[in-house]
Tab-separated table of C-alpha atoms in Angstrom:
chain	number	residue	atom	x	y	z
Y	1	UNK	CA	0.007	0.001	-0.052
Y	2	UNK	CA	1.435	3.369	-1.075
Y	3	UNK	CA	-0.738	5.658	1.073
Y	4	UNK	CA	-3.334	8.128	0.019
Y	5	UNK	CA	-3.320	9.033	-3.704
Y	6	UNK	CA	-4.823	12.065	-5.214
Y	7	UNK	CA	-5.355	12.881	-8.911
Y	8	UNK	CA	-4.546	15.147	-10.669
Y	9	UNK	CA	-1.705	16.924	-8.785
Y	10	UNK	CA	-2.370	20.114	-10.578
Y	11	UNK	CA	-5.408	21.551	-12.393
Y	12	UNK	CA	-5.651	24.806	-14.222
Y	13	UNK	CA	-9.123	25.801	-15.419
Y	14	UNK	CA	-11.066	28.785	-16.547
Y	15	UNK	CA	-13.634	30.456	-14.449
Y	16	UNK	CA	-17.059	28.828	-15.024
Y	17	UNK	CA	-15.670	25.410	-15.876
Y	18	UNK	CA	-16.525	22.316	-13.711
Y	19	UNK	CA	-13.529	20.151	-12.307
Y	20	UNK	CA	-13.484	16.898	-10.579
Y	21	UNK	CA	-10.756	15.499	-8.303
Y	22	UNK	CA	-10.190	11.895	-7.190
Y	23	UNK	CA	-8.890	10.528	-3.923
Y	24	UNK	CA	-7.953	6.878	-3.231
Y	25	UNK	CA	-7.555	6.385	0.465
Y	26	UNK	CA	-5.437	3.738	2.256
Y	27	UNK	CA	-7.418	0.566	1.581
Y	28	UNK	CA	-8.394	-0.463	5.097
Y	29	UNK	CA	-9.407	3.163	6.156
Y	30	UNK	CA	-13.045	3.615	6.684
Y	31	UNK	CA	-12.916	7.419	7.053
Y	32	UNK	CA	-12.133	9.868	4.291
Y	33	UNK	CA	-11.783	13.580	4.557
Y	34	UNK	CA	-11.518	16.546	2.234
Y	35	UNK	CA	-9.834	19.793	3.242
Y	36	UNK	CA	-8.960	22.946	1.358
Y	37	UNK	CA	-5.761	24.943	2.039
Y	38	UNK	CA	-4.736	28.368	0.785
Y	39	UNK	CA	-1.427	29.937	1.095
Y	40	UNK	CA	-0.493	30.942	4.588
Y	41	UNK	CA	-3.343	29.095	6.171
Y	42	UNK	CA	-3.946	25.678	7.735
Y	43	UNK	CA	-6.188	23.072	6.082
Y	44	UNK	CA	-9.923	23.970	6.268
Y	45	UNK	CA	-12.473	21.188	6.706
Y	46	UNK	CA	-14.878	20.534	3.828
Y	47	UNK	CA	-16.522	17.239	4.347
Y	48	UNK	CA	-15.946	13.585	5.491
Y	49	UNK	CA	-17.279	10.105	4.949
Y	50	UNK	CA	-17.428	7.130	7.076
Y	51	UNK	CA	-17.554	4.299	4.568
Y	52	UNK	CA	-20.055	5.475	1.910
Y	53	UNK	CA	-21.945	7.752	4.192
Y	54	UNK	CA	-21.261	11.442	4.146
Y	55	UNK	CA	-21.477	12.391	7.764
Y	56	UNK	CA	-20.688	16.133	7.903
Y	57	UNK	CA	-20.343	19.024	5.463
Y	58	UNK	CA	-18.821	22.390	6.312
Y	59	UNK	CA	-21.090	25.401	5.959
Y	60	UNK	CA	-18.345	26.761	3.784
Y	61	UNK	CA	-19.171	24.088	1.178
Y	62	UNK	CA	-21.370	25.920	-1.234
Y	63	UNK	CA	-23.955	24.184	-3.485
Y	64	UNK	CA	-21.352	24.258	-6.202
Y	65	UNK	CA	-19.351	21.644	-4.325
Y	66	UNK	CA	-20.259	18.016	-4.175
Y	67	UNK	CA	-18.464	14.974	-2.896
Y	68	UNK	CA	-19.114	11.204	-3.319
Y	69	UNK	CA	-17.723	8.026	-2.051
Y	70	UNK	CA	-19.401	5.272	-3.805
Y	71	UNK	CA	-18.994	1.845	-2.243
Y	72	UNK	CA	-16.883	3.362	0.452
Y	73	UNK	CA	-13.709	3.205	-1.422
Y	74	UNK	CA	-12.352	6.132	-3.589
Y	75	UNK	CA	-13.937	9.537	-3.397
Y	76	UNK	CA	-14.498	12.366	-5.860
Y	77	UNK	CA	-14.816	16.125	-5.217
Y	78	UNK	CA	-16.525	18.148	-7.924
Y	79	UNK	CA	-16.702	21.927	-8.200
Y	80	UNK	CA	-19.171	23.323	-10.620
Y	81	UNK	CA	-18.965	26.740	-12.149
Y	82	UNK	CA	-15.574	27.335	-10.705
Y	83	UNK	CA	-14.692	30.833	-9.362
Y	84	UNK	CA	-11.212	32.445	-8.778
Y	85	UNK	CA	-11.840	32.106	-5.054
Y	86	UNK	CA	-11.863	28.392	-5.441
Y	87	UNK	CA	-8.100	28.377	-6.163
Y	88	UNK	CA	-6.478	26.404	-3.477
Y	89	UNK	CA	-4.807	23.067	-2.634
Y	90	UNK	CA	-7.472	20.436	-2.174
Y	91	UNK	CA	-6.372	17.804	0.340
Y	92	UNK	CA	-7.730	14.391	0.952
Y	93	UNK	CA	-6.984	12.324	4.064
Y	94	UNK	CA	-8.035	9.035	5.422
Y	95	UNK	CA	-8.110	7.394	8.758
Y	96	UNK	CA	-9.051	4.151	10.509
Y	97	UNK	CA	-11.735	4.542	12.960
Y	98	UNK	CA	-12.226	7.423	15.548
Y	99	UNK	CA	-8.607	7.881	16.490
Y	100	UNK	CA	-8.285	10.357	13.684
Y	101	UNK	CA	-4.622	9.810	12.870
Y	102	UNK	CA	-5.001	11.417	9.425
Y	103	UNK	CA	-2.947	10.244	6.501
Y	104	UNK	CA	-2.859	12.929	3.839
Y	105	UNK	CA	-2.399	12.788	0.104
Y	106	UNK	CA	-0.140	15.164	-1.720
Y	107	UNK	CA	-3.157	17.284	-2.708
Y	108	UNK	CA	-4.548	18.749	-5.948
Y	109	UNK	CA	-3.479	22.329	-6.543
Y	110	UNK	CA	-6.393	24.133	-8.382
Y	111	UNK	CA	-5.782	27.376	-10.288
Y	112	UNK	CA	-8.852	29.101	-11.689
Y	113	UNK	CA	-7.990	31.725	-14.215
U	1	UNK	CA	-13.818	31.854	14.030
U	2	UNK	CA	-10.292	30.459	14.471
U	3	UNK	CA	-10.359	27.899	17.256
U	4	UNK	CA	-6.683	27.298	17.328
U	5	UNK	CA	-4.139	30.088	17.461
U	6	UNK	CA	-0.587	29.265	16.521
U	7	UNK	CA	2.359	31.405	17.333
U	8	UNK	CA	4.651	32.741	16.042
U	9	UNK	CA	3.354	32.763	12.535
U	10	UNK	CA	6.938	32.789	11.130
U	11	UNK	CA	10.152	31.885	12.729
U	12	UNK	CA	13.648	31.956	11.092
U	13	UNK	CA	16.612	30.714	13.052
U	14	UNK	CA	20.152	29.420	12.592
U	15	UNK	CA	21.102	25.784	12.639
U	16	UNK	CA	21.747	24.604	16.175
U	17	UNK	CA	19.432	26.952	17.954
U	18	UNK	CA	16.387	25.779	20.075
U	19	UNK	CA	12.883	26.910	19.438
U	20	UNK	CA	9.415	26.613	20.832
U	21	UNK	CA	6.150	27.095	18.996
U	22	UNK	CA	2.696	27.356	20.563
U	23	UNK	CA	-0.876	26.210	19.886
U	24	UNK	CA	-3.605	27.849	22.028
U	25	UNK	CA	-7.364	27.781	22.247
U	26	UNK	CA	-10.130	28.746	24.696
U	27	UNK	CA	-11.752	25.390	24.019
U	28	UNK	CA	-11.092	21.990	25.593
U	29	UNK	CA	-10.088	19.224	23.205
U	30	UNK	CA	-10.136	15.510	23.619
U	31	UNK	CA	-6.797	15.174	21.776
U	32	UNK	CA	-4.333	17.404	19.894
U	33	UNK	CA	-1.994	16.462	17.064
U	34	UNK	CA	1.082	18.134	15.550
U	35	UNK	CA	1.789	17.809	11.852
U	36	UNK	CA	4.638	19.028	9.588
U	37	UNK	CA	4.017	19.984	6.049
U	38	UNK	CA	6.480	20.599	3.200
U	39	UNK	CA	5.680	22.853	0.176
U	40	UNK	CA	3.503	21.044	-2.340
U	41	UNK	CA	2.797	18.059	-0.047
U	42	UNK	CA	0.156	17.133	2.506
U	43	UNK	CA	0.793	17.392	6.180
U	44	UNK	CA	2.429	14.409	7.897
U	45	UNK	CA	1.519	13.434	11.456
U	46	UNK	CA	4.213	13.845	14.023
U	47	UNK	CA	2.450	13.081	17.303
U	48	UNK	CA	-0.825	12.799	19.078
U	49	UNK	CA	-1.320	13.929	22.716
U	50	UNK	CA	-4.308	12.885	24.633
U	51	UNK	CA	-3.838	13.297	28.453
U	52	UNK	CA	-3.636	16.794	30.091
U	53	UNK	CA	-0.005	17.369	31.051
U	54	UNK	CA	1.233	14.700	28.770
U	55	UNK	CA	4.796	15.119	27.326
U	56	UNK	CA	5.974	13.099	24.366
U	57	UNK	CA	9.466	13.059	22.914
U	58	UNK	CA	10.333	12.287	19.254
U	59	UNK	CA	14.066	12.539	18.846
U	60	UNK	CA	14.863	16.280	19.100
U	61	UNK	CA	11.182	17.164	19.311
U	62	UNK	CA	9.331	17.575	22.552
U	63	UNK	CA	5.555	17.959	22.658
U	64	UNK	CA	3.408	19.012	25.608
U	65	UNK	CA	-0.285	19.111	26.139
U	66	UNK	CA	-1.498	21.624	28.621
U	67	UNK	CA	-3.029	20.444	31.880
U	68	UNK	CA	-6.433	21.837	30.897
U	69	UNK	CA	-6.185	20.328	27.382
U	70	UNK	CA	-6.581	23.738	25.773
U	71	UNK	CA	-3.007	24.382	24.639
U	72	UNK	CA	0.087	22.633	23.426
U	73	UNK	CA	3.765	23.456	22.676
U	74	UNK	CA	6.346	21.988	20.360
U	75	UNK	CA	10.063	22.394	21.354
U	76	UNK	CA	12.842	21.652	18.913
U	77	UNK	CA	16.382	21.211	20.206
U	78	UNK	CA	19.356	21.958	18.090
U	79	UNK	CA	17.282	22.660	14.903
U	80	UNK	CA	18.559	21.457	11.631
U	81	UNK	CA	17.816	22.661	8.019
U	82	UNK	CA	15.714	19.474	7.577
U	83	UNK	CA	13.334	20.711	10.146
U	84	UNK	CA	12.232	23.533	7.929
U	85	UNK	CA	8.549	23.392	7.166
U	86	UNK	CA	5.094	24.371	8.241
U	87	UNK	CA	4.120	23.061	11.727
U	88	UNK	CA	0.431	22.636	12.189
U	89	UNK	CA	-1.513	21.745	15.284
U	90	UNK	CA	-4.919	20.072	14.958
U	91	UNK	CA	-7.548	19.351	17.553
U	92	UNK	CA	-10.339	16.910	17.784
U	93	UNK	CA	-13.355	18.473	19.598
U	94	UNK	CA	-15.232	16.603	22.294
U	95	UNK	CA	-18.172	15.683	20.095
U	96	UNK	CA	-16.864	16.160	16.616
U	97	UNK	CA	-15.644	13.580	14.067
U	98	UNK	CA	-13.211	15.892	12.452
U	99	UNK	CA	-9.971	17.655	13.126
U	100	UNK	CA	-9.684	21.461	13.173
U	101	UNK	CA	-6.338	22.975	12.170
U	102	UNK	CA	-4.476	26.033	13.222
U	103	UNK	CA	-2.872	28.311	10.498
U	104	UNK	CA	0.581	26.927	11.400
U	105	UNK	CA	4.045	28.176	12.109
U	106	UNK	CA	6.453	28.470	9.197
U	107	UNK	CA	9.826	27.454	10.437
U	108	UNK	CA	13.045	28.166	8.491
U	109	UNK	CA	16.348	26.838	9.676
U	110	UNK	CA	19.260	28.381	8.009
U	111	UNK	CA	22.538	26.407	7.639
């Protein structure tokens, strides 16, 4: 097992376009988290799943954002009608159970022009 | 509202010096974690502290959780250039399933 994998590593898009990111967690981890990080700030919670159930969504997550985790394995994060303010590093993390030792992927750096 | 305040925001020191960075909050947490992040990568967990007053050592790094479980510190002895990075604290609330992160301390250790 090679850890949490995120794809793509970088994404450049034009304002108004839709983008989708993928995260493959560590295989035996049942929890999967999405965070967003901008320069000079810490990761900001977006949403998390336990198995296939989405248990919590941040109020910061507008209707343009949607996340799925079909079959409790990989997850996708979609942003519709991107805005320049969506430019950030999108981090995925997974953990086993409630101990919350988060294992992060390398992130997807999104630039909205 | 920022639940975790980290200080200082930036720290630049010479190799061999000692340093301490802090993570403070007005809230009580069930546990607190420290992560280190390098540019272009995700954070990597260094340690988890759970018990008030707990002290953990990881080579030259010493982590302490406050007695009231509201604050924590990270002390590095004889810093090396390889210690350069963003140090983040993250806290798990008493009834929450997620971790909340501070904005980090950016440490630069000059050779």
